[in-house]
GROMACS .gro file of C-alpha atoms in nm:
model
  270
    1LEU     CA    1   1.369   0.668  -0.147
    2ASN     CA    2   1.604   0.557  -0.424
    3GLN     CA    3   1.798   0.876  -0.354
    4PRO     CA    4   1.773   0.921   0.024
    5SER     CA    5   2.008   1.219   0.049
    6LYS     CA    6   1.802   1.410  -0.208
    7ALA     CA    7   1.477   1.307  -0.040
    8GLN     CA    8   1.605   1.427   0.296
    9HIS     CA    9   1.712   1.757   0.141
   10TYR     CA   10   1.364   1.827   0.004
   11TYR     CA   11   1.187   1.713   0.321
   12GLU     CA   12   1.406   1.942   0.532
   13ARG     CA   13   1.341   2.235   0.297
   14ALA     CA   14   0.967   2.173   0.311
   15LEU     CA   15   0.947   2.122   0.687
   16PRO     CA   16   0.940   2.489   0.805
   17LEU     CA   17   0.674   2.569   0.546
   18VAL     CA   18   0.439   2.279   0.628
   19GLU     CA   19   0.480   2.330   1.004
   20LYS     CA   20   0.352   2.686   0.964
   21ARG     CA   21   0.077   2.582   0.725
   22SER     CA   22  -0.081   2.272   0.880
   23ILE     CA   23   0.003   2.012   1.144
   24ASP     CA   24  -0.189   1.761   0.930
   25GLU     CA   25   0.066   1.816   0.654
   26ALA     CA   26   0.359   1.830   0.896
   27TRP     CA   27   0.307   1.473   1.018
   28ARG     CA   28   0.363   1.345   0.665
   29THR     CA   29   0.695   1.530   0.647
   30TYR     CA   30   0.804   1.391   0.983
   31TYR     CA   31   0.707   1.046   0.859
   32GLY     CA   32   0.904   1.098   0.537
   33LEU     CA   33   1.214   1.204   0.728
   34GLY     CA   34   1.170   0.895   0.944
   35LEU     CA   35   1.160   0.671   0.638
   36VAL     CA   36   1.479   0.827   0.503
   37ALA     CA   37   1.654   0.770   0.836
   38PHE     CA   38   1.519   0.413   0.858
   39HIS     CA   39   1.638   0.319   0.510
   40THR     CA   40   1.982   0.467   0.572
   41GLY     CA   41   2.034   0.280   0.898
   42ARG     CA   42   1.988   0.574   1.135
   43ASN     CA   43   1.738   0.391   1.354
   44ALA     CA   44   1.744   0.628   1.651
   45ASP     CA   45   1.669   0.925   1.423
   46ALA     CA   46   1.397   0.724   1.251
   47GLU     CA   47   1.224   0.647   1.580
   48THR     CA   48   1.240   1.013   1.679
   49TRP     CA   49   1.077   1.123   1.354
   50PHE     CA   50   0.809   0.850   1.367
   51ASP     CA   51   0.727   0.950   1.726
   52LYS     CA   52   0.702   1.313   1.616
   53ALA     CA   53   0.464   1.212   1.335
   54ILE     CA   54   0.249   1.020   1.582
   55GLN     CA   55   0.235   1.320   1.817
   56ALA     CA   56   0.123   1.534   1.524
   57VAL     CA   57  -0.155   1.288   1.442
   58GLU     CA   58  -0.257   1.300   1.809
   59THR     CA   59  -0.289   1.678   1.773
   60VAL     CA   60  -0.501   1.644   1.459
   61SER     CA   61  -0.728   1.392   1.630
   62SER     CA   62  -0.772   1.602   1.944
   63SER     CA   63  -0.885   1.896   1.731
   64SER     CA   64  -1.149   1.689   1.550
   65PRO     CA   65  -1.505   1.794   1.639
   66ASP     CA   66  -1.654   1.451   1.717
   67VAL     CA   67  -1.580   1.084   1.774
   68GLU     CA   68  -1.649   0.981   1.415
   69SER     CA   69  -1.404   1.241   1.287
   70GLN     CA   70  -1.141   1.121   1.533
   71ARG     CA   71  -1.181   0.762   1.414
   72HIS     CA   72  -1.144   0.881   1.055
   73VAL     CA   73  -0.820   1.062   1.147
   74TRP     CA   74  -0.665   0.747   1.293
   75SER     CA   75  -0.788   0.508   1.026
   76ASN     CA   76  -0.617   0.713   0.753
   77ARG     CA   77  -0.293   0.789   0.936
   78THR     CA   78  -0.151   0.455   1.051
   79ALA     CA   79   0.165   0.473   0.836
   80PRO     CA   80   0.398   0.605   1.111
   81PHE     CA   81   0.271   0.340   1.353
   82TYR     CA   82   0.343   0.065   1.101
   83ALA     CA   83   0.689   0.206   1.029
   84LEU     CA   84   0.764   0.229   1.400
   85ALA     CA   85   0.649  -0.132   1.453
   86LEU     CA   86   0.862  -0.254   1.162
   87LEU     CA   87   1.165  -0.064   1.290
   88ARG     CA   88   1.128  -0.215   1.636
   89GLU     CA   89   1.074  -0.565   1.495
   90ARG     CA   90   1.396  -0.538   1.293
   91ARG     CA   91   1.580  -0.417   1.601
   92GLY     CA   92   1.475  -0.736   1.778
   93SER     CA   93   1.217  -0.576   2.010
   94PRO     CA   94   0.889  -0.764   1.953
   95VAL     CA   95   0.726  -0.626   2.269
   96ALA     CA   96   0.794  -0.269   2.155
   97ALA     CA   97   0.670  -0.360   1.806
   98LEU     CA   98   0.344  -0.484   1.954
   99GLN     CA   99   0.310  -0.160   2.147
  100ALA     CA  100   0.336   0.038   1.822
  101ILE     CA  101   0.078  -0.187   1.656
  102GLU     CA  102  -0.165  -0.146   1.946
  103LEU     CA  103  -0.115   0.231   1.950
  104GLY     CA  104  -0.174   0.256   1.577
  105ARG     CA  105  -0.420   0.004   1.441
  106HIS     CA  106  -0.641   0.007   1.749
  107ARG     CA  107  -0.609   0.367   1.866
  108SER     CA  108  -0.974   0.425   1.769
  109LEU     CA  109  -1.090   0.164   2.022
  110SER     CA  110  -1.068   0.421   2.299
  111GLU     CA  111  -1.308   0.643   2.104
  112THR     CA  112  -1.561   0.363   2.050
  113GLY     CA  113  -1.605   0.283   2.419
  114LEU     CA  114  -1.392  -0.032   2.415
  115GLY     CA  115  -1.143   0.116   2.656
  116LYS     CA  116  -0.799   0.270   2.641
  117ILE     CA  117  -0.536   0.007   2.565
  118ALA     CA  118  -0.237   0.228   2.489
  119SER     CA  119   0.056   0.202   2.728
  120ASN     CA  120   0.420   0.300   2.731
  121THR     CA  121   0.520  -0.064   2.770
  122TYR     CA  122   0.364  -0.399   2.693
  123GLN     CA  123   0.497  -0.700   2.878
  124TRP     CA  124   0.342  -1.043   2.875
  125ASP     CA  125   0.306  -1.258   3.184
  126PRO     CA  126   0.324  -1.622   3.066
  127HIS     CA  127   0.132  -1.733   3.375
  128THR     CA  128  -0.180  -1.553   3.246
  129THR     CA  129  -0.190  -1.747   2.918
  130GLU     CA  130  -0.355  -2.087   2.920
  131SER     CA  131  -0.149  -2.376   2.789
  132GLY     CA  132  -0.223  -2.431   2.423
  133THR     CA  133  -0.347  -2.074   2.362
  134ILE     CA  134  -0.173  -1.852   2.105
  135GLY     CA  135  -0.250  -1.489   2.021
  136LEU     CA  136  -0.187  -1.355   1.669
  137GLU     CA  137  -0.204  -0.986   1.582
  138TYR     CA  138  -0.161  -0.879   1.218
  139PHE     CA  139  -0.069  -0.533   1.093
  140PHE     CA  140  -0.069  -0.422   0.727
  141GLY     CA  141   0.138  -0.137   0.588
  142GLU     CA  142   0.143  -0.023   0.226
  143ALA     CA  143   0.077  -0.275  -0.053
  144ASP     CA  144   0.447  -0.355  -0.102
  145ASP     CA  145   0.532  -0.365   0.269
  146PRO     CA  146   0.564  -0.696   0.454
  147ILE     CA  147   0.273  -0.783   0.680
  148LEU     CA  148   0.372  -0.789   1.045
  149VAL     CA  149   0.238  -1.058   1.277
  150VAL     CA  150   0.304  -1.075   1.648
  151VAL     CA  151   0.273  -1.414   1.820
  152VAL     CA  152   0.186  -1.409   2.191
  153SER     CA  153   0.208  -1.729   2.398
  154GLY     CA  154   0.303  -1.852   2.742
  155ASP     CA  155   0.663  -1.849   2.621
  156GLY     CA  156   0.659  -1.477   2.544
  157ILE     CA  157   0.624  -1.258   2.234
  158GLN     CA  158   0.771  -1.306   1.888
  159ALA     CA  159   0.731  -1.087   1.577
  160HIS     CA  160   0.756  -1.197   1.215
  161GLU     CA  161   0.749  -1.038   0.869
  162LEU     CA  162   0.526  -1.216   0.619
  163ALA     CA  163   0.466  -1.167   0.247
  164ASN     CA  164   0.372  -0.819   0.132
  165GLY     CA  165   0.017  -0.693   0.157
  166ARG     CA  166  -0.043  -0.703  -0.217
  167ALA     CA  167   0.045  -1.075  -0.244
  168ILE     CA  168  -0.175  -1.170   0.052
  169GLU     CA  169  -0.465  -0.960  -0.075
  170GLN     CA  170  -0.446  -1.138  -0.412
  171LEU     CA  171  -0.451  -1.478  -0.241
  172VAL     CA  172  -0.744  -1.378  -0.020
  173THR     CA  173  -0.940  -1.240  -0.317
  174ALA     CA  174  -0.883  -1.559  -0.518
  175ALA     CA  175  -0.984  -1.781  -0.224
  176ASN     CA  176  -1.300  -1.578  -0.158
  177LYS     CA  177  -1.399  -1.604  -0.525
  178ALA     CA  178  -1.338  -1.980  -0.531
  179LEU     CA  179  -1.540  -2.013  -0.211
  180ALA     CA  180  -1.828  -1.810  -0.356
  181VAL     CA  181  -1.860  -2.020  -0.672
  182GLY     CA  182  -1.777  -2.357  -0.515
  183ARG     CA  183  -1.450  -2.439  -0.697
  184VAL     CA  184  -1.349  -2.690  -0.431
  185SER     CA  185  -1.021  -2.827  -0.572
  186GLU     CA  186  -0.892  -2.479  -0.649
  187LEU     CA  187  -1.006  -2.351  -0.309
  188GLU     CA  188  -0.825  -2.621  -0.111
  189SER     CA  189  -0.488  -2.543  -0.264
  190GLN     CA  190  -0.542  -2.172  -0.201
  191LEU     CA  191  -0.634  -2.231   0.163
  192VAL     CA  192  -0.319  -2.440   0.214
  193GLU     CA  193  -0.106  -2.167   0.057
  194LEU     CA  194  -0.270  -1.901   0.272
  195ALA     CA  195  -0.200  -2.106   0.585
  196ARG     CA  196   0.167  -2.130   0.488
  197GLN     CA  197   0.184  -1.758   0.416
  198LEU     CA  198  -0.009  -1.633   0.720
  199LEU     CA  199   0.095  -1.868   1.001
  200PRO     CA  200   0.452  -1.844   1.136
  201PRO     CA  201   0.638  -2.178   1.135
  202GLU     CA  202   0.601  -2.237   1.510
  203VAL     CA  203   0.226  -2.180   1.491
  204LEU     CA  204   0.182  -2.406   1.188
  205THR     CA  205   0.384  -2.679   1.359
  206GLY     CA  206   0.181  -2.645   1.680
  207LEU     CA  207  -0.144  -2.682   1.488
  208GLN     CA  208  -0.010  -2.986   1.304
  209ASN     CA  209   0.104  -3.167   1.618
  210GLY     CA  210  -0.195  -3.068   1.830
  211SER     CA  211  -0.009  -2.860   2.090
  212ILE     CA  212  -0.207  -2.548   1.998
  213LEU     CA  213  -0.570  -2.576   2.104
  214ARG     CA  214  -0.689  -2.217   2.065
  215LEU     CA  215  -0.598  -1.922   1.847
  216VAL     CA  216  -0.696  -1.567   1.942
  217VAL     CA  217  -0.666  -1.365   1.622
  218SER     CA  218  -0.671  -0.989   1.565
  219PRO     CA  219  -0.691  -0.946   1.185
  220ASP     CA  220  -0.611  -0.644   0.971
  221GLY     CA  221  -0.638  -0.538   0.609
  222ALA     CA  222  -0.764  -0.806   0.371
  223LEU     CA  223  -0.780  -1.057   0.657
  224THR     CA  224  -1.084  -0.879   0.800
  225GLN     CA  225  -1.272  -0.999   0.489
  226PHE     CA  226  -1.160  -1.361   0.513
  227PRO     CA  227  -1.269  -1.650   0.740
  228ILE     CA  228  -0.941  -1.734   0.915
  229SER     CA  229  -1.089  -2.055   1.055
  230ALA     CA  230  -1.117  -2.189   0.698
  231LEU     CA  231  -0.738  -2.206   0.652
  232ALA     CA  232  -0.627  -2.556   0.552
  233ILE     CA  233  -0.349  -2.694   0.773
  234PRO     CA  234  -0.131  -2.937   0.574
  235GLY     CA  235  -0.038  -3.266   0.741
  236ARG     CA  236   0.090  -3.615   0.666
  237SER     CA  237  -0.262  -3.749   0.625
  238GLY     CA  238  -0.380  -3.456   0.415
  239GLN     CA  239  -0.499  -3.110   0.510
  240HIS     CA  240  -0.746  -3.023   0.785
  241TYR     CA  241  -0.937  -2.700   0.825
  242LEU     CA  242  -0.815  -2.480   1.106
  243LEU     CA  243  -1.156  -2.494   1.275
  244ASP     CA  244  -1.108  -2.873   1.308
  245ARG     CA  245  -0.765  -2.832   1.469
  246ALA     CA  246  -0.824  -2.549   1.717
  247ASP     CA  247  -1.083  -2.310   1.854
  248VAL     CA  248  -1.056  -1.969   1.686
  249THR     CA  249  -1.155  -1.644   1.858
  250MET     CA  250  -1.155  -1.318   1.663
  251VAL     CA  251  -1.084  -1.000   1.863
  252PRO     CA  252  -1.032  -0.633   1.772
  253SER     CA  253  -0.697  -0.627   1.952
  254LEU     CA  254  -0.485  -0.854   2.169
  255GLY     CA  255  -0.453  -0.565   2.414
  256TRP     CA  256  -0.831  -0.534   2.426
  257TRP     CA  257  -0.864  -0.909   2.475
  258PHE     CA  258  -0.614  -0.906   2.761
  259LYS     CA  259  -0.786  -0.610   2.925
  260GLU     CA  260  -1.127  -0.776   2.904
  261ARG     CA  261  -0.989  -1.098   3.056
  262HIS     CA  262  -0.779  -0.946   3.332
  263GLY     CA  263  -0.929  -0.604   3.394
  264ALA     CA  264  -0.596  -0.427   3.339
  265THR     CA  265  -0.500  -0.161   3.087
  266THR     CA  266  -0.140  -0.280   3.074
  267TRP     CA  267   0.008  -0.628   3.046
  268SER     CA  268   0.173  -0.755   3.361
  269ALA     CA  269   0.550  -0.768   3.389
  270ASN     CA  270   0.718  -1.110   3.401
   0.00000   0.00000   0.00000
């Protein structure tokens, strides 16, 4: 995308051909046109193209012969969902960003019997969230893309961009290796750095001052291979492991967690 006008030209030339050939190839072209529009500031066009790519993936999934094939379709085609979530986050719409994350990363939940959690809108009712409880949902894009994290609390929903996926994966790999061989001093510094990289400032502060009592975490990417509760929370009297500061609950999706708690497929309006 260093030359967006040229990229758009080639995508537009290819589009009629790939649409005739295969819908599974067409979604990639729609996604590419969306990226060009996104990077050139045409956000409305970008959202249209990302939505079109998602509809194409829906078509591919619906034509798959069995549940396992459908899950495979979704697990390998999350790029337009991530791009849509990032676009909405940068437009200052964290609720809409969370919707895109839920639609993308956890679309396969409806095929595994965990229930349909997709909805046209996601709105959080602060009265349904216990005091001291925070929900965190992570979403990874490509290796050089920033990780998205959505923070859900009684005060509402916030979205943040973290370090890129490659940097976090390197930190997680190093921490897991240090943990496996018992390099304690090296491990502690890595766990502190991971806490600073993965926890938004308001969450880190809440854990430090004791106002956060429980974290409900939906991990993604490299974080699914890492014990989140082992993060080291830095403080004036030294660092403390997350599991000593708050209860940690791991869930496949915040939408799934809300549905299981409240028996609703959509989040209540304020």
